[in-house]
Amino acid sequence: MNNNTIDRYAVAGNPVAHSRSPDIHARFAAQTGQALVYERLLCPLDAFKDSLRAFEAAGGRGCSVTVPFKFEAHALAAHLSERARLAGAVNTLRFDAQGWFGDNTDGAGLLRDIEINAHCRLAGKRVLLLGAGGASAGVLGSLIKARPATITIANRSLGKAEALIATHQAYALEHGVTLAAARLDDCGQTYDVLINATSTSLAGAGVPVAATVLAPGALALDLMYGPAAAPFLSWAREHGAEPRDGLGMLVEQAAEAFEIWRGVRPDSASVLADLRLQLDAS
Ligand code: ATR
């Protein structure tokens, strides 16, 4: 089989050079015996759609979508999953004959990492979600689905937290979850689970809340991984919380995407363990 006949997938974004997705999907493919290749597709900022069309014409069957195209992918999809519609963003496209299907696996990936890998059930818990940008929008619906007692969204600009709540309020009511907006310097109480979905770790800007938000033994998770997440993880450890980076979410959202494309669920745990070893050794 050569690259003209084998099913092709890719991570589409700008930049994509450092993406670990090709490695993750190659492992999933080998594990499940699926014949496919998974590449990097660097899309010019003004030519996302054209890049995808060309990729599809050359044997592309779908792609992962990363920064900064998740909103554009949402607009381009002919069909959307309920969770992608709620998030207003798409991280997984499948090129179906009847039109592109857009889904968002970020929230399910995060939830699986928290509940299965980190053994932390969210039901009844108090959750503090930092940030109200694209990353928070991608995961809020799945957090609600897990039925914590409350989710407080703290953001530098309060208006954006309130806007995010407005789009999720009906869904939260359906699930019996209370949503609240807060300022970063006034989060009110302590929380069982803290999720940093701001871009502060990436920017090296430090942890944007005081350690007083952490209940003893709280799970403190940053969506980043690698060196960018290190200051947050040290901070969490120093203040008696259970630190966790975003590597598990990365692998789990990929596993979910793989299943959407191929109809087969890969074993994410073994891939996460391998990547963890690789990351720790680097
Ligand atoms: P992403 O797609 O990664 O979520 P984004 O949509 O640009 O990126 O959102 C970045 C988030 O990080 C926002 O919540 C932003 O806060 P504002 O909405 O107030 O801009 C937050 N953020 C970025 N830099 C920050 C900083 N130095 N302190 C606190 N929050 C910050």
CSV table of C-alpha atoms and ligand atoms in Angstrom, one decimal:
chain,number,residue,atom,x,y,z
A,1,MET,CA,0.0,0.0,0.0
A,2,ASN,CA,1.3,3.5,-0.7
A,3,ASN,CA,0.3,7.0,0.4
A,4,ASN,CA,-2.1,7.4,-2.6
A,5,THR,CA,-4.4,4.6,-1.5
A,6,ILE,CA,-3.9,4.5,2.3
A,7,ASP,CA,-6.4,6.5,4.4
A,8,ARG,CA,-4.7,9.8,5.5
A,9,TYR,CA,-5.4,11.9,8.6
A,10,ALA,CA,-3.5,14.9,9.9
A,11,VAL,CA,-3.3,17.5,12.6
A,12,ALA,CA,-4.3,20.8,10.9
A,13,GLY,CA,-3.1,24.0,12.5
A,14,ASN,CA,-0.6,26.7,12.6
A,15,PRO,CA,1.9,25.9,14.1
A,16,VAL,CA,1.9,22.1,14.1
A,17,ALA,CA,5.7,21.3,14.1
A,18,HIS,CA,5.6,20.4,17.8
A,19,SER,CA,2.4,18.4,17.8
A,20,ARG,CA,2.6,15.0,19.5
A,21,SER,CA,-0.6,13.9,17.7
A,22,PRO,CA,1.2,12.0,14.8
A,23,ASP,CA,3.1,9.9,17.4
A,24,ILE,CA,-0.1,9.2,19.3
A,25,HIS,CA,-2.1,8.2,16.3
A,26,ALA,CA,0.7,6.1,14.9
A,27,ARG,CA,0.7,4.2,18.1
A,28,PHE,CA,-3.1,3.8,18.1
A,29,ALA,CA,-3.0,2.6,14.4
A,30,ALA,CA,-0.2,0.0,15.2
A,31,GLN,CA,-2.1,-1.2,18.3
A,32,THR,CA,-5.4,-1.7,16.5
A,33,GLY,CA,-4.0,-2.9,13.2
A,34,GLN,CA,-5.6,0.0,11.3
A,35,ALA,CA,-4.0,0.9,8.0
A,36,LEU,CA,-3.6,4.7,8.0
A,37,VAL,CA,-1.1,7.5,8.0
A,38,TYR,CA,-1.3,10.5,10.2
A,39,GLU,CA,0.6,13.6,9.2
A,40,ARG,CA,1.1,17.3,10.1
A,41,LEU,CA,-0.8,19.8,7.9
A,42,LEU,CA,0.5,23.3,8.3
A,43,CYS,CA,-2.3,25.5,7.1
A,44,PRO,CA,-1.7,29.2,6.1
A,45,LEU,CA,-3.7,31.4,8.4
A,46,ASP,CA,-5.9,32.6,5.5
A,47,ALA,CA,-6.3,29.3,3.8
A,48,PHE,CA,-7.5,26.7,6.3
A,49,LYS,CA,-10.5,25.6,4.1
A,50,ASP,CA,-8.4,25.4,0.9
A,51,SER,CA,-5.7,23.3,2.7
A,52,LEU,CA,-8.3,20.9,4.0
A,53,ARG,CA,-10.0,20.6,0.6
A,54,ALA,CA,-6.6,19.8,-1.0
A,55,PHE,CA,-5.9,17.3,1.7
A,56,GLU,CA,-9.2,15.6,1.2
A,57,ALA,CA,-8.7,15.4,-2.6
A,58,ALA,CA,-5.3,13.7,-1.9
A,59,GLY,CA,-6.8,10.9,0.2
A,60,GLY,CA,-7.5,12.8,3.5
A,61,ARG,CA,-10.3,11.1,5.5
A,62,GLY,CA,-10.3,13.5,8.4
A,63,CYS,CA,-8.2,15.7,10.7
A,64,SER,CA,-7.6,16.9,14.1
A,65,VAL,CA,-7.9,20.7,14.3
A,66,THR,CA,-5.8,22.8,16.5
A,67,VAL,CA,-4.9,26.5,17.2
A,68,PRO,CA,-6.1,28.8,15.7
A,69,PHE,CA,-8.7,27.0,13.5
A,70,LYS,CA,-11.2,25.4,15.9
A,71,PHE,CA,-13.8,28.1,15.4
A,72,GLU,CA,-13.3,28.1,11.7
A,73,ALA,CA,-13.7,24.3,11.6
A,74,HIS,CA,-17.0,24.7,13.5
A,75,ALA,CA,-18.2,27.0,10.8
A,76,LEU,CA,-17.1,24.7,8.0
A,77,ALA,CA,-18.7,21.5,9.2
A,78,ALA,CA,-21.8,20.5,7.5
A,79,HIS,CA,-22.9,18.4,10.5
A,80,LEU,CA,-22.0,18.9,14.2
A,81,SER,CA,-22.2,16.7,17.2
A,82,GLU,CA,-24.2,18.1,20.1
A,83,ARG,CA,-21.0,18.7,22.1
A,84,ALA,CA,-19.3,20.6,19.3
A,85,ARG,CA,-22.4,22.8,18.9
A,86,LEU,CA,-22.3,23.6,22.6
A,87,ALA,CA,-18.6,24.3,22.6
A,88,GLY,CA,-18.9,26.5,19.5
A,89,ALA,CA,-15.6,24.8,18.4
A,90,VAL,CA,-14.5,21.7,16.5
A,91,ASN,CA,-11.3,19.8,17.2
A,92,THR,CA,-12.1,16.7,15.0
A,93,LEU,CA,-13.3,16.7,11.4
A,94,ARG,CA,-14.3,13.5,9.5
A,95,PHE,CA,-14.7,14.0,5.8
A,96,ASP,CA,-17.9,12.1,5.1
A,97,ALA,CA,-19.3,11.8,1.6
A,98,GLN,CA,-22.4,13.8,2.6
A,99,GLY,CA,-20.4,16.6,4.1
A,100,TRP,CA,-17.8,17.2,6.8
A,101,PHE,CA,-18.8,16.0,10.3
A,102,GLY,CA,-17.4,18.2,13.1
A,103,ASP,CA,-17.0,17.0,16.7
A,104,ASN,CA,-15.2,18.2,19.8
A,105,THR,CA,-13.4,15.5,21.8
A,106,ASP,CA,-11.5,17.9,24.2
A,107,GLY,CA,-14.0,17.8,27.0
A,108,ALA,CA,-14.6,14.0,26.8
A,109,GLY,CA,-10.8,13.6,26.9
A,110,LEU,CA,-10.4,15.8,29.9
A,111,LEU,CA,-13.3,14.1,31.7
A,112,ARG,CA,-11.9,10.7,31.1
A,113,ASP,CA,-8.5,11.8,32.3
A,114,ILE,CA,-9.9,13.2,35.5
A,115,GLU,CA,-12.4,10.4,36.3
A,116,ILE,CA,-10.6,7.3,34.9
A,117,ASN,CA,-6.9,8.1,34.9
A,118,ALA,CA,-6.8,10.4,38.0
A,119,HIS,CA,-9.6,8.5,39.8
A,120,CYS,CA,-11.4,11.7,40.7
A,121,ARG,CA,-15.2,11.5,40.3
A,122,LEU,CA,-16.7,14.9,39.7
A,123,ALA,CA,-20.2,14.2,40.8
A,124,GLY,CA,-21.1,16.5,43.7
A,125,LYS,CA,-17.7,18.3,43.7
A,126,ARG,CA,-16.9,22.0,43.6
A,127,VAL,CA,-15.0,22.8,40.4
A,128,LEU,CA,-13.1,26.0,39.6
A,129,LEU,CA,-12.4,26.5,35.9
A,130,LEU,CA,-9.8,29.2,35.2
A,131,GLY,CA,-10.2,31.0,31.8
A,132,ALA,CA,-13.1,31.7,29.5
A,133,GLY,CA,-11.4,31.4,26.1
A,134,GLY,CA,-11.5,28.6,23.5
A,135,ALA,CA,-10.0,26.0,25.8
A,136,SER,CA,-12.7,26.5,28.5
A,137,ALA,CA,-15.4,26.6,25.9
A,138,GLY,CA,-14.2,23.2,24.6
A,139,VAL,CA,-14.4,21.4,28.0
A,140,LEU,CA,-17.3,23.1,29.9
A,141,GLY,CA,-20.1,20.9,28.4
A,142,SER,CA,-18.3,17.7,29.4
A,143,LEU,CA,-17.6,19.0,32.9
A,144,ILE,CA,-21.3,19.8,33.3
A,145,LYS,CA,-22.2,16.3,32.1
A,146,ALA,CA,-20.3,14.8,35.0
A,147,ARG,CA,-22.7,16.6,37.4
A,148,PRO,CA,-20.4,18.4,39.8
A,149,ALA,CA,-22.4,20.5,42.4
A,150,THR,CA,-20.9,23.7,41.1
A,151,ILE,CA,-18.6,25.0,38.4
A,152,THR,CA,-17.2,28.5,39.0
A,153,ILE,CA,-15.6,30.1,36.0
A,154,ALA,CA,-13.0,32.7,37.0
A,155,ASN,CA,-11.6,34.9,34.3
A,156,ARG,CA,-9.5,38.1,34.1
A,157,SER,CA,-12.4,39.7,32.2
A,158,LEU,CA,-15.6,38.8,34.0
A,159,GLY,CA,-17.8,39.5,31.0
A,160,LYS,CA,-16.3,36.6,29.0
A,161,ALA,CA,-17.0,34.2,31.9
A,162,GLU,CA,-20.6,35.4,32.0
A,163,ALA,CA,-20.9,35.0,28.3
A,164,LEU,CA,-19.6,31.4,28.5
A,165,ILE,CA,-22.1,30.7,31.3
A,166,ALA,CA,-25.0,32.1,29.2
A,167,THR,CA,-24.3,29.6,26.3
A,168,HIS,CA,-24.2,26.7,28.8
A,169,GLN,CA,-26.9,27.7,31.3
A,170,ALA,CA,-29.7,25.6,29.9
A,171,TYR,CA,-27.5,22.5,29.7
A,172,ALA,CA,-26.3,23.1,33.3
A,173,LEU,CA,-29.9,23.4,34.5
A,174,GLU,CA,-30.8,20.1,32.8
A,175,HIS,CA,-27.9,18.4,34.7
A,176,GLY,CA,-28.6,20.1,38.1
A,177,VAL,CA,-25.3,22.0,38.0
A,178,THR,CA,-24.9,25.5,39.3
A,179,LEU,CA,-22.7,27.8,37.2
A,180,ALA,CA,-21.1,31.0,38.6
A,181,ALA,CA,-18.7,33.6,37.3
A,182,ALA,CA,-16.0,35.1,39.4
A,183,ARG,CA,-12.9,37.3,39.3
A,184,LEU,CA,-9.6,35.7,39.6
A,185,ASP,CA,-8.8,37.5,42.8
A,186,ASP,CA,-12.2,36.8,44.3
A,187,CYS,CA,-13.1,33.2,43.8
A,188,GLY,CA,-15.0,33.0,47.1
A,189,GLN,CA,-14.4,29.6,48.6
A,190,THR,CA,-12.3,26.5,48.3
A,191,TYR,CA,-12.6,24.0,45.5
A,192,ASP,CA,-12.1,20.2,45.2
A,193,VAL,CA,-11.0,20.5,41.6
A,194,LEU,CA,-9.1,23.3,39.9
A,195,ILE,CA,-8.6,23.4,36.2
A,196,ASN,CA,-6.3,25.9,34.6
A,197,ALA,CA,-7.6,26.5,31.1
A,198,THR,CA,-6.0,30.0,30.7
A,199,SER,CA,-3.0,30.5,28.5
A,200,THR,CA,-0.9,31.7,31.5
A,201,SER,CA,1.3,28.6,31.7
A,202,LEU,CA,2.1,28.8,28.0
A,203,ALA,CA,2.9,32.5,28.4
A,204,GLY,CA,5.0,31.9,31.6
A,205,ALA,CA,2.7,34.3,33.4
A,206,GLY,CA,2.4,32.3,36.7
A,207,VAL,CA,-0.6,30.8,38.4
A,208,PRO,CA,-3.5,33.3,38.1
A,209,VAL,CA,-5.2,32.5,41.4
A,210,ALA,CA,-4.2,32.4,45.1
A,211,ALA,CA,-3.5,29.0,46.7
A,212,THR,CA,-6.4,29.7,49.1
A,213,VAL,CA,-8.8,28.3,46.4
A,214,LEU,CA,-7.4,24.8,47.0
A,215,ALA,CA,-9.3,22.5,49.4
A,216,PRO,CA,-6.8,20.1,51.1
A,217,GLY,CA,-5.9,17.3,48.6
A,218,ALA,CA,-7.7,19.1,45.7
A,219,LEU,CA,-6.9,17.9,42.2
A,220,ALA,CA,-5.1,20.8,40.4
A,221,LEU,CA,-4.9,20.2,36.6
A,222,ASP,CA,-3.3,22.4,34.0
A,223,LEU,CA,-4.3,21.7,30.4
A,224,MET,CA,-0.6,22.3,29.3
A,225,TYR,CA,2.1,19.6,29.6
A,226,GLY,CA,5.9,19.6,29.4
A,227,PRO,CA,8.0,22.5,30.7
A,228,ALA,CA,5.2,25.0,30.3
A,229,ALA,CA,3.1,23.2,33.0
A,230,ALA,CA,6.0,22.8,35.5
A,231,PRO,CA,5.5,26.0,37.5
A,232,PHE,CA,1.8,25.3,37.9
A,233,LEU,CA,2.5,21.7,39.0
A,234,SER,CA,5.1,22.8,41.5
A,235,TRP,CA,2.7,25.4,42.9
A,236,ALA,CA,0.0,22.8,43.3
A,237,ARG,CA,2.3,20.3,45.0
A,238,GLU,CA,3.6,23.0,47.4
A,239,HIS,CA,0.1,23.8,48.5
A,240,GLY,CA,-1.0,20.3,49.2
A,241,ALA,CA,-2.9,19.7,46.0
A,242,GLU,CA,-2.7,16.7,43.6
A,243,PRO,CA,-0.9,18.1,40.5
A,244,ARG,CA,-1.8,16.9,37.0
A,245,ASP,CA,-0.8,18.1,33.6
A,246,GLY,CA,-2.6,18.0,30.3
A,247,LEU,CA,-0.8,15.0,28.8
A,248,GLY,CA,-3.6,12.6,29.8
A,249,MET,CA,-6.3,14.8,28.2
A,250,LEU,CA,-4.2,15.0,25.0
A,251,VAL,CA,-4.0,11.2,24.7
A,252,GLU,CA,-7.7,10.7,25.6
A,253,GLN,CA,-9.1,13.3,23.2
A,254,ALA,CA,-7.0,11.7,20.5
A,255,ALA,CA,-8.4,8.2,21.4
A,256,GLU,CA,-11.9,9.6,21.1
A,257,ALA,CA,-11.1,11.1,17.7
A,258,PHE,CA,-9.5,7.8,16.5
A,259,GLU,CA,-12.8,6.0,17.4
A,260,ILE,CA,-14.8,8.6,15.5
A,261,TRP,CA,-12.7,8.1,12.4
A,262,ARG,CA,-12.1,4.3,12.6
A,263,GLY,CA,-14.9,2.9,14.8
A,264,VAL,CA,-12.3,1.2,17.0
A,265,ARG,CA,-11.4,2.3,20.5
A,266,PRO,CA,-7.6,2.2,21.1
A,267,ASP,CA,-6.0,1.4,24.5
A,268,SER,CA,-5.2,5.0,25.6
A,269,ALA,CA,-3.7,3.9,29.0
A,270,SER,CA,-0.6,2.2,27.5
A,271,VAL,CA,0.0,5.0,25.1
A,272,LEU,CA,-0.2,7.6,27.9
A,273,ALA,CA,2.2,5.5,30.0
A,274,ASP,CA,4.7,5.4,27.1
A,275,LEU,CA,4.4,9.2,26.5
A,276,ARG,CA,4.8,9.9,30.2
A,277,LEU,CA,8.1,8.0,30.3
A,278,GLN,CA,9.2,9.8,27.1
A,279,LEU,CA,8.3,13.2,28.6
A,280,ASP,CA,9.9,12.5,32.0
A,281,ALA,CA,13.2,11.4,30.2
A,282,SER,CA,13.4,14.5,28.0
B,1,ATR,P1,-7.4,29.4,24.4
B,1,ATR,O1,-7.9,29.0,23.1
B,1,ATR,O2,-6.1,28.8,24.8
B,1,ATR,O3,-8.4,29.3,25.5
B,1,ATR,P2,-8.0,32.2,24.3
B,1,ATR,O4,-9.3,32.0,23.7
B,1,ATR,O5,-7.1,33.4,23.8
B,1,ATR,O6,-7.0,31.0,24.2
B,1,ATR,O7,-8.1,32.4,25.9
B,1,ATR,C1,-7.1,32.6,26.8
B,1,ATR,C2,-7.6,32.6,28.2
B,1,ATR,O8,-6.5,32.9,29.1
B,1,ATR,C3,-8.6,33.7,28.5
B,1,ATR,O9,-9.5,33.3,29.5
B,1,ATR,C4,-7.7,34.9,29.0
B,1,ATR,O10,-8.3,35.8,29.9
B,1,ATR,P3,-9.1,37.1,29.2
B,1,ATR,O11,-10.4,36.5,28.6
B,1,ATR,O12,-9.4,38.0,30.3
B,1,ATR,O13,-8.2,37.6,28.1
B,1,ATR,C5,-6.7,34.1,29.9
B,1,ATR,N1,-5.4,34.7,30.1
B,1,ATR,C6,-4.5,35.0,29.2
B,1,ATR,N2,-3.4,35.6,29.8
B,1,ATR,C7,-3.7,35.8,31.1
B,1,ATR,C8,-3.1,36.3,32.3
B,1,ATR,N3,-1.9,36.8,32.2
B,1,ATR,N4,-3.7,36.3,33.4
B,1,ATR,C9,-5.0,35.7,33.5
B,1,ATR,N5,-5.6,35.2,32.5
B,1,ATR,C10,-5.0,35.2,31.3
